[in-house]
Amino acid sequence: MELAQRMGRLGTETAFAVSQAASDWAAQGHRIYPFHLGDIDLATPPNIVAAMDKAIADGLTGYCPAAGIPLLREALAEDIGAKRGMAVGPDQVTVHPGGKPVIGRFIQTVMNPGDEVLYPNPGYPIYESQIEYFGGTARPYRYLPTDHGFAIDLGQLESMIGPATKAIIYNDLQNPIGAESTEAERSAIAGLAEQHNLWVLSDEAYFEMRYSGSSHSIAALPGMAERTVILYTFSKKFAMTGWRLGCAVAPRALSEAFAKLNTNDESCTTHFVQRAGVEALLGDQSGPQAILAELEARRDATAELLNSMPGVSVAKPNATFYLFPDVTGAMASKGIKELQVFATEALHATGVSFCTRLHFGRPQPGEERSYARFAYSGLPVDDIREGLGRLKSWLEM
């Protein structure tokens, strides 16, 4: 029996492959320092857990509206709108089991087979996977290194837009590279979307995971709300990765379509988890503040140690929980030419496990430097210092 052809077009979240390699090495008795997976090892704030427990005790364990319970949609509309300086109504909000489903909902709703969708590369691998799975043409746009991190190659991006282009996926505060758009870059993306009548998916998973400055949404720019879908997730700010709770903010016609897809796919997002989401938004905020403070300390330790290593350099981003260091010199010093070989040898020599640029899209023509991605969300500062200390010693040998 053969599987459907589209299954051959379906990718995966490649960081999980690195997890398997790390687990295999750990099973042989080795200590692992897991910088590879962007999960959070910090506990969900207790008031959120208590709200879920109460909801279960109150019997809120059955079906609920496909678009989300009214209490949560109202709280999300108020919170997301206020933080972005835009008016959002509850009827523009649909609740989903995590932020990730919003990617597929968006693509299914706005893209026909054969349409082109532009997406960031390096970038979250699920973008490309979902575009190709649903029969579209995935067109990657690139980033260029700068003194402060990375910037979108706007010239290349504009040159890629043609009659078949239907949408652009835009990830400000970007995974994996930690890049943040300037106001000019954000405005340029908005201008291209308006000029060419493109839909925009604005992935704002890390909108509130920032340590300095302020976040801004492309949806709040003039003329963009009617063509933009905001992806929102509870996973990062509230350390709720496994709870699977997120939402989309979209024009009303798209919200209706998303709710219909919810009905077909999972009926609804778990009712008692949604009640926990209401508490997360409206309740005590000391928990999320403590999470952010801890992540900032981890960022500082990780950046400091990476920049102290021979042949390694990285800008310290203001947001996300990722660093994307240039390791070209380090590889040369070890006589290693392939990124995957470098990652494997580092794992076996030091126990430090990390992703590479290769896990975030096919390399584009003209890429000359080699990069790795370090997620510091899953290790306390002492482990970060110990693990990266071992990596530094290995590179200095």
CSV table of C-alpha atoms in Angstrom, one decimal, residues 1-392:
chain,number,residue,atom,x,y,z
A,1,MET,CA,0.0,0.0,0.0
A,2,GLU,CA,1.4,3.4,-1.0
A,3,LEU,CA,1.1,6.6,1.0
A,4,ALA,CA,-0.3,9.8,-0.6
A,5,GLN,CA,2.3,11.6,-2.7
A,6,ARG,CA,2.0,14.7,-0.5
A,7,MET,CA,3.6,12.9,2.4
A,8,GLY,CA,6.9,13.0,0.4
A,9,ARG,CA,6.7,16.8,0.5
A,10,LEU,CA,6.2,17.0,4.3
A,11,GLY,CA,9.3,18.0,6.3
A,12,THR,CA,9.9,18.0,10.0
A,13,GLU,CA,11.2,20.1,12.8
A,14,THR,CA,14.9,19.2,12.3
A,15,ALA,CA,16.0,20.1,15.8
A,16,PHE,CA,14.3,16.9,16.9
A,17,ALA,CA,16.9,14.9,14.8
A,18,VAL,CA,19.6,16.6,16.8
A,19,SER,CA,17.7,15.5,20.0
A,20,GLN,CA,18.0,11.9,18.9
A,21,ALA,CA,21.7,12.1,18.3
A,22,ALA,CA,22.1,13.8,21.8
A,23,SER,CA,19.9,11.1,23.4
A,24,ASP,CA,21.9,8.3,21.8
A,25,TRP,CA,25.2,9.8,23.1
A,26,ALA,CA,23.7,10.3,26.6
A,27,ALA,CA,22.5,6.6,26.5
A,28,GLN,CA,26.1,5.6,26.4
A,29,GLY,CA,26.7,7.4,29.7
A,30,HIS,CA,27.9,10.8,28.5
A,31,ARG,CA,26.8,14.1,30.0
A,32,ILE,CA,24.8,16.3,27.5
A,33,TYR,CA,24.4,20.0,27.5
A,34,PRO,CA,21.3,20.5,25.3
A,35,PHE,CA,21.6,23.7,23.4
A,36,HIS,CA,19.8,22.2,20.5
A,37,LEU,CA,16.1,22.3,21.3
A,38,GLY,CA,14.2,25.6,21.9
A,39,ASP,CA,12.2,24.2,24.9
A,40,ILE,CA,12.0,25.9,28.3
A,41,ASP,CA,13.1,24.0,31.4
A,42,LEU,CA,11.4,26.5,33.7
A,43,ALA,CA,8.0,25.7,35.4
A,44,THR,CA,4.8,27.2,34.2
A,45,PRO,CA,3.8,29.9,36.8
A,46,PRO,CA,1.7,28.3,39.6
A,47,ASN,CA,-1.3,30.6,39.2
A,48,ILE,CA,-1.7,29.2,35.6
A,49,VAL,CA,-1.5,25.6,36.8
A,50,ALA,CA,-4.0,26.3,39.6
A,51,ALA,CA,-6.5,27.8,37.1
A,52,MET,CA,-6.2,24.7,35.0
A,53,ASP,CA,-6.8,22.4,38.0
A,54,LYS,CA,-9.8,24.4,39.0
A,55,ALA,CA,-11.3,24.2,35.5
A,56,ILE,CA,-10.9,20.5,35.5
A,57,ALA,CA,-12.5,20.3,39.0
A,58,ASP,CA,-15.3,22.4,37.7
A,59,GLY,CA,-16.0,19.9,34.9
A,60,LEU,CA,-14.7,22.0,32.0
A,61,THR,CA,-13.5,18.9,30.2
A,62,GLY,CA,-15.9,18.7,27.2
A,63,TYR,CA,-16.2,20.3,23.8
A,64,CYS,CA,-16.2,24.1,23.5
A,65,PRO,CA,-16.5,26.5,20.5
A,66,ALA,CA,-14.1,25.7,17.6
A,67,ALA,CA,-12.9,29.3,17.5
A,68,GLY,CA,-12.1,29.3,21.3
A,69,ILE,CA,-14.1,30.2,24.4
A,70,PRO,CA,-15.3,33.8,24.5
A,71,LEU,CA,-13.4,34.6,27.7
A,72,LEU,CA,-10.1,33.8,26.1
A,73,ARG,CA,-10.8,35.4,22.8
A,74,GLU,CA,-11.8,38.6,24.5
A,75,ALA,CA,-8.7,38.6,26.7
A,76,LEU,CA,-6.5,37.9,23.7
A,77,ALA,CA,-8.0,40.6,21.6
A,78,GLU,CA,-7.5,43.2,24.4
A,79,ASP,CA,-3.9,42.1,25.3
A,80,ILE,CA,-2.6,41.7,21.7
A,81,GLY,CA,-4.3,44.9,20.5
A,82,ALA,CA,-3.0,47.0,23.5
A,83,LYS,CA,0.6,45.7,23.2
A,84,ARG,CA,0.7,46.4,19.4
A,85,GLY,CA,-1.2,49.7,19.4
A,86,MET,CA,-4.1,48.4,17.2
A,87,ALA,CA,-7.8,47.7,17.5
A,88,VAL,CA,-8.5,44.0,17.7
A,89,GLY,CA,-12.0,42.5,18.1
A,90,PRO,CA,-12.7,39.0,19.6
A,91,ASP,CA,-14.2,38.0,16.3
A,92,GLN,CA,-10.7,38.4,14.8
A,93,VAL,CA,-9.2,35.9,17.2
A,94,THR,CA,-9.2,32.1,16.8
A,95,VAL,CA,-7.7,29.8,19.4
A,96,HIS,CA,-5.5,26.9,18.3
A,97,PRO,CA,-3.6,24.1,20.0
A,98,GLY,CA,-0.3,26.0,19.9
A,99,GLY,CA,1.1,28.7,17.6
A,100,LYS,CA,2.4,26.2,15.1
A,101,PRO,CA,-1.1,25.2,13.7
A,102,VAL,CA,-1.5,28.8,12.6
A,103,ILE,CA,1.1,28.3,10.0
A,104,GLY,CA,-0.8,25.5,8.3
A,105,ARG,CA,-4.2,27.3,8.7
A,106,PHE,CA,-2.8,30.4,7.0
A,107,ILE,CA,-1.3,28.5,4.1
A,108,GLN,CA,-4.4,26.3,3.6
A,109,THR,CA,-6.6,29.4,3.6
A,110,VAL,CA,-4.7,31.8,1.3
A,111,MET,CA,-2.6,29.6,-1.0
A,112,ASN,CA,-3.8,27.5,-3.9
A,113,PRO,CA,-1.6,24.7,-5.4
A,114,GLY,CA,1.0,26.2,-7.6
A,115,ASP,CA,1.0,29.6,-5.8
A,116,GLU,CA,4.4,30.9,-4.5
A,117,VAL,CA,4.9,31.8,-0.8
A,118,LEU,CA,8.1,33.6,0.3
A,119,TYR,CA,9.6,32.5,3.6
A,120,PRO,CA,12.8,33.3,5.6
A,121,ASN,CA,15.8,31.1,5.2
A,122,PRO,CA,17.5,30.4,7.6
A,123,GLY,CA,14.1,30.1,9.3
A,124,TYR,CA,11.7,27.9,11.1
A,125,PRO,CA,11.6,24.7,9.0
A,126,ILE,CA,7.8,24.2,9.3
A,127,TYR,CA,7.2,27.2,6.9
A,128,GLU,CA,8.8,25.4,4.0
A,129,SER,CA,7.3,22.0,5.0
A,130,GLN,CA,3.7,23.3,5.1
A,131,ILE,CA,4.0,25.3,1.9
A,132,GLU,CA,5.2,22.3,-0.1
A,133,TYR,CA,2.9,19.8,1.7
A,134,PHE,CA,-0.2,21.8,0.5
A,135,GLY,CA,1.1,22.0,-3.1
A,136,GLY,CA,2.6,25.5,-3.1
A,137,THR,CA,6.0,26.6,-4.3
A,138,ALA,CA,8.3,27.6,-1.4
A,139,ARG,CA,10.5,30.6,-2.2
A,140,PRO,CA,13.2,31.3,0.4
A,141,TYR,CA,14.5,34.8,1.0
A,142,ARG,CA,17.8,35.4,2.7
A,143,TYR,CA,19.5,37.4,5.4
A,144,LEU,CA,22.8,39.2,5.3
A,145,PRO,CA,25.2,39.5,8.2
A,146,THR,CA,25.6,42.9,9.7
A,147,ASP,CA,27.6,44.3,12.7
A,148,HIS,CA,24.5,43.9,14.8
A,149,GLY,CA,23.3,40.5,13.6
A,150,PHE,CA,21.4,40.0,10.4
A,151,ALA,CA,19.1,41.9,8.0
A,152,ILE,CA,16.7,40.7,5.3
A,153,ASP,CA,18.2,41.1,1.8
A,154,LEU,CA,15.4,43.4,0.6
A,155,GLY,CA,16.7,43.6,-2.9
A,156,GLN,CA,16.6,39.8,-3.3
A,157,LEU,CA,13.2,39.6,-1.7
A,158,GLU,CA,11.7,42.2,-4.1
A,159,SER,CA,13.2,40.5,-7.1
A,160,MET,CA,11.5,37.2,-6.2
A,161,ILE,CA,8.0,38.6,-6.3
A,162,GLY,CA,6.1,37.7,-9.4
A,163,PRO,CA,2.6,37.0,-10.7
A,164,ALA,CA,2.4,33.7,-8.8
A,165,THR,CA,3.4,35.1,-5.5
A,166,LYS,CA,0.5,35.0,-3.0
A,167,ALA,CA,2.0,35.5,0.4
A,168,ILE,CA,5.1,36.3,2.5
A,169,ILE,CA,5.9,34.7,5.9
A,170,TYR,CA,7.6,37.3,8.0
A,171,ASN,CA,9.3,36.4,11.3
A,172,ASP,CA,10.5,39.5,13.2
A,173,LEU,CA,12.4,38.4,16.3
A,174,GLN,CA,13.5,35.5,14.3
A,175,ASN,CA,14.2,31.8,15.1
A,176,PRO,CA,16.9,30.7,14.6
A,177,ILE,CA,19.1,33.8,14.1
A,178,GLY,CA,17.6,36.1,16.7
A,179,ALA,CA,17.3,38.9,14.1
A,180,GLU,CA,15.1,41.9,14.7
A,181,SER,CA,13.8,44.2,12.0
A,182,THR,CA,14.5,47.9,12.0
A,183,GLU,CA,11.6,50.2,11.5
A,184,ALA,CA,12.8,50.8,8.0
A,185,GLU,CA,13.0,47.1,7.2
A,186,ARG,CA,9.5,46.4,8.6
A,187,SER,CA,8.1,49.3,6.6
A,188,ALA,CA,9.8,48.0,3.5
A,189,ILE,CA,8.2,44.6,3.9
A,190,ALA,CA,4.8,46.2,4.4
A,191,GLY,CA,5.3,48.3,1.3
A,192,LEU,CA,6.1,45.3,-0.8
A,193,ALA,CA,3.0,43.5,0.5
A,194,GLU,CA,0.7,46.4,-0.3
A,195,GLN,CA,2.3,47.0,-3.7
A,196,HIS,CA,1.9,43.4,-4.8
A,197,ASN,CA,-1.3,42.6,-2.9
A,198,LEU,CA,0.3,39.9,-0.8
A,199,TRP,CA,-1.0,38.2,2.3
A,200,VAL,CA,1.4,38.3,5.3
A,201,LEU,CA,1.8,35.8,8.1
A,202,SER,CA,3.6,37.7,10.9
A,203,ASP,CA,5.1,35.1,13.2
A,204,GLU,CA,5.2,36.9,16.6
A,205,ALA,CA,6.0,34.0,18.8
A,206,TYR,CA,8.8,36.0,20.5
A,207,PHE,CA,7.1,39.3,20.6
A,208,GLU,CA,7.3,39.5,24.4
A,209,MET,CA,10.5,37.5,24.8
A,210,ARG,CA,12.8,40.6,24.8
A,211,TYR,CA,15.3,42.0,27.2
A,212,SER,CA,15.5,45.6,26.1
A,213,GLY,CA,13.8,47.9,23.6
A,214,SER,CA,10.2,47.4,22.5
A,215,SER,CA,8.5,45.1,20.0
A,216,HIS,CA,6.4,46.3,17.0
A,217,SER,CA,4.0,44.4,14.8
A,218,ILE,CA,3.9,44.8,11.0
A,219,ALA,CA,0.1,44.4,11.4
A,220,ALA,CA,-0.1,47.8,13.1
A,221,LEU,CA,1.3,49.7,10.1
A,222,PRO,CA,-1.2,51.5,8.0
A,223,GLY,CA,-3.0,49.3,5.5
A,224,MET,CA,-1.6,46.0,6.9
A,225,ALA,CA,-4.3,44.8,9.4
A,226,GLU,CA,-6.6,43.7,6.5
A,227,ARG,CA,-3.8,41.5,4.9
A,228,THR,CA,-1.9,40.2,7.9
A,229,VAL,CA,-2.4,37.2,10.2
A,230,ILE,CA,-0.6,37.4,13.6
A,231,LEU,CA,0.7,34.2,15.1
A,232,TYR,CA,0.6,34.3,18.9
A,233,THR,CA,1.7,31.6,21.3
A,234,PHE,CA,1.6,31.1,25.1
A,235,SER,CA,4.6,28.7,24.8
A,236,LYS,CA,7.4,31.2,25.3
A,237,LYS,CA,6.3,34.0,27.7
A,238,PHE,CA,4.4,31.7,30.1
A,239,ALA,CA,6.7,28.6,29.7
A,240,MET,CA,3.7,26.6,28.3
A,241,THR,CA,5.4,24.7,25.4
A,242,GLY,CA,3.6,21.4,26.2
A,243,TRP,CA,0.2,22.9,27.0
A,244,ARG,CA,-0.3,23.6,23.3
A,245,LEU,CA,-2.1,26.9,23.3
A,246,GLY,CA,-1.9,29.8,20.8
A,247,CYS,CA,-4.0,31.9,18.6
A,248,ALA,CA,-4.3,33.7,15.3
A,249,VAL,CA,-5.4,37.4,14.9
A,250,ALA,CA,-6.7,37.8,11.4
A,251,PRO,CA,-9.2,39.6,9.2
A,252,ARG,CA,-12.7,38.3,10.0
A,253,ALA,CA,-13.1,36.3,6.8
A,254,LEU,CA,-9.9,34.4,7.6
A,255,SER,CA,-10.9,33.9,11.2
A,256,GLU,CA,-14.1,32.2,10.0
A,257,ALA,CA,-12.1,29.9,7.8
A,258,PHE,CA,-9.7,29.1,10.6
A,259,ALA,CA,-12.5,28.2,12.9
A,260,LYS,CA,-13.9,25.9,10.2
A,261,LEU,CA,-10.5,24.2,9.8
A,262,ASN,CA,-10.4,23.8,13.6
A,263,THR,CA,-13.8,22.0,13.5
A,264,ASN,CA,-12.4,19.6,10.9
A,265,ASP,CA,-9.0,19.0,12.5
A,266,GLU,CA,-9.4,18.8,16.2
A,267,SER,CA,-12.9,20.1,17.0
A,268,CYS,CA,-11.6,22.6,19.6
A,269,THR,CA,-8.6,23.5,21.8
A,270,THR,CA,-8.8,21.9,25.2
A,271,HIS,CA,-11.3,23.8,27.3
A,272,PHE,CA,-9.4,23.7,30.6
A,273,VAL,CA,-6.2,24.7,28.9
A,274,GLN,CA,-8.0,27.8,27.5
A,275,ARG,CA,-9.1,28.7,31.0
A,276,ALA,CA,-5.5,28.5,32.1
A,277,GLY,CA,-4.8,30.9,29.2
A,278,VAL,CA,-7.2,33.4,30.6
A,279,GLU,CA,-5.4,33.4,33.9
A,280,ALA,CA,-2.1,33.7,32.1
A,281,LEU,CA,-3.2,36.9,30.5
A,282,LEU,CA,-5.3,38.5,33.3
A,283,GLY,CA,-3.7,37.1,36.4
A,284,ASP,CA,-0.4,37.7,38.4
A,285,GLN,CA,2.4,38.6,36.0
A,286,SER,CA,5.3,38.0,38.4
A,287,GLY,CA,5.9,34.5,36.9
A,288,PRO,CA,6.4,35.6,33.3
A,289,GLN,CA,8.7,38.4,34.6
A,290,ALA,CA,10.8,35.9,36.5
A,291,ILE,CA,11.1,33.7,33.5
A,292,LEU,CA,12.3,36.6,31.3
A,293,ALA,CA,14.8,37.7,33.9
A,294,GLU,CA,16.3,34.1,34.1
A,295,LEU,CA,16.4,33.9,30.3
A,296,GLU,CA,18.3,37.2,30.1
A,297,ALA,CA,20.9,35.9,32.5
A,298,ARG,CA,21.3,32.8,30.4
A,299,ARG,CA,21.6,34.9,27.2
A,300,ASP,CA,24.3,37.0,28.7
A,301,ALA,CA,26.3,34.0,29.9
A,302,THR,CA,25.9,32.2,26.6
A,303,ALA,CA,26.9,35.3,24.5
A,304,GLU,CA,29.9,36.0,26.8
A,305,LEU,CA,31.3,32.5,26.5
A,306,LEU,CA,30.7,32.1,22.8
A,307,ASN,CA,32.5,35.3,22.1
A,308,SER,CA,35.4,34.2,24.2
A,309,MET,CA,36.0,31.1,22.0
A,310,PRO,CA,38.6,31.2,19.2
A,311,GLY,CA,37.0,31.4,15.8
A,312,VAL,CA,33.5,32.1,17.2
A,313,SER,CA,31.7,35.4,17.1
A,314,VAL,CA,28.0,36.4,17.7
A,315,ALA,CA,26.0,39.6,18.2
A,316,LYS,CA,23.9,39.6,21.3
A,317,PRO,CA,20.2,40.0,20.3
A,318,ASN,CA,17.6,41.9,22.3
A,319,ALA,CA,15.0,39.2,22.0
A,320,THR,CA,14.2,35.5,21.5
A,321,PHE,CA,16.3,32.8,23.3
A,322,TYR,CA,18.7,31.9,20.5
A,323,LEU,CA,22.2,32.8,19.5
A,324,PHE,CA,23.5,32.1,15.9
A,325,PRO,CA,27.3,32.4,16.1
A,326,ASP,CA,29.6,32.4,13.1
A,327,VAL,CA,31.8,29.3,13.7
A,328,THR,CA,33.8,29.5,10.4
A,329,GLY,CA,37.1,30.2,12.1
A,330,ALA,CA,36.5,27.5,14.8
A,331,MET,CA,35.9,24.9,12.1
A,332,ALA,CA,39.0,25.9,10.3
A,333,SER,CA,41.1,25.7,13.4
A,334,LYS,CA,39.9,22.1,14.0
A,335,GLY,CA,40.5,21.2,10.3
A,336,ILE,CA,36.8,20.5,9.8
A,337,LYS,CA,35.0,21.5,6.6
A,338,GLU,CA,31.5,20.2,7.1
A,339,LEU,CA,29.0,21.7,9.6
A,340,GLN,CA,27.5,18.4,10.6
A,341,VAL,CA,30.9,16.9,11.2
A,342,PHE,CA,31.7,19.9,13.4
A,343,ALA,CA,28.5,19.5,15.4
A,344,THR,CA,29.1,15.7,15.9
A,345,GLU,CA,32.7,16.0,16.9
A,346,ALA,CA,31.8,18.8,19.4
A,347,LEU,CA,29.1,16.6,20.9
A,348,HIS,CA,31.4,13.6,21.3
A,349,ALA,CA,34.3,15.7,22.6
A,350,THR,CA,32.3,18.0,25.0
A,351,GLY,CA,28.7,16.8,25.4
A,352,VAL,CA,27.5,20.2,23.9
A,353,SER,CA,24.7,19.6,21.5
A,354,PHE,CA,23.6,22.3,19.1
A,355,CYS,CA,21.9,22.8,15.8
A,356,THR,CA,23.6,24.2,12.7
A,357,ARG,CA,22.5,26.4,9.9
A,358,LEU,CA,21.7,23.3,7.9
A,359,HIS,CA,18.7,22.5,10.2
A,360,PHE,CA,16.9,25.7,9.2
A,361,GLY,CA,16.5,25.4,5.4
A,362,ARG,CA,18.6,24.5,2.4
A,363,PRO,CA,21.7,26.8,2.1
A,364,GLN,CA,21.3,29.5,-0.5
A,365,PRO,CA,23.7,30.4,-3.3
A,366,GLY,CA,26.5,32.6,-2.1
A,367,GLU,CA,26.6,31.6,1.5
A,368,GLU,CA,30.3,31.6,2.5
A,369,ARG,CA,30.2,31.5,6.3
A,370,SER,CA,29.2,28.7,8.7
A,371,TYR,CA,26.8,29.1,11.6
A,372,ALA,CA,25.5,27.2,14.5
A,373,ARG,CA,22.4,27.8,16.7
A,374,PHE,CA,22.5,27.7,20.4
A,375,ALA,CA,19.2,27.7,22.3
A,376,TYR,CA,19.8,28.7,26.0
A,377,SER,CA,16.2,28.2,27.2
A,378,GLY,CA,16.7,24.7,28.5
A,379,LEU,CA,19.8,25.1,30.7
A,380,PRO,CA,20.5,27.0,33.9
A,381,VAL,CA,23.4,29.4,34.0
A,382,ASP,CA,25.8,27.0,35.8
A,383,ASP,CA,25.2,24.3,33.2
A,384,ILE,CA,25.7,26.9,30.4
A,385,ARG,CA,29.0,27.9,31.9
A,386,GLU,CA,30.1,24.3,32.4
A,387,GLY,CA,29.2,23.1,29.0
A,388,LEU,CA,30.5,26.0,27.0
A,389,GLY,CA,33.6,26.0,29.1
A,390,ARG,CA,34.2,22.4,27.8
A,391,LEU,CA,33.5,23.5,24.3
A,392,LYS,CA,35.9,26.4,24.6
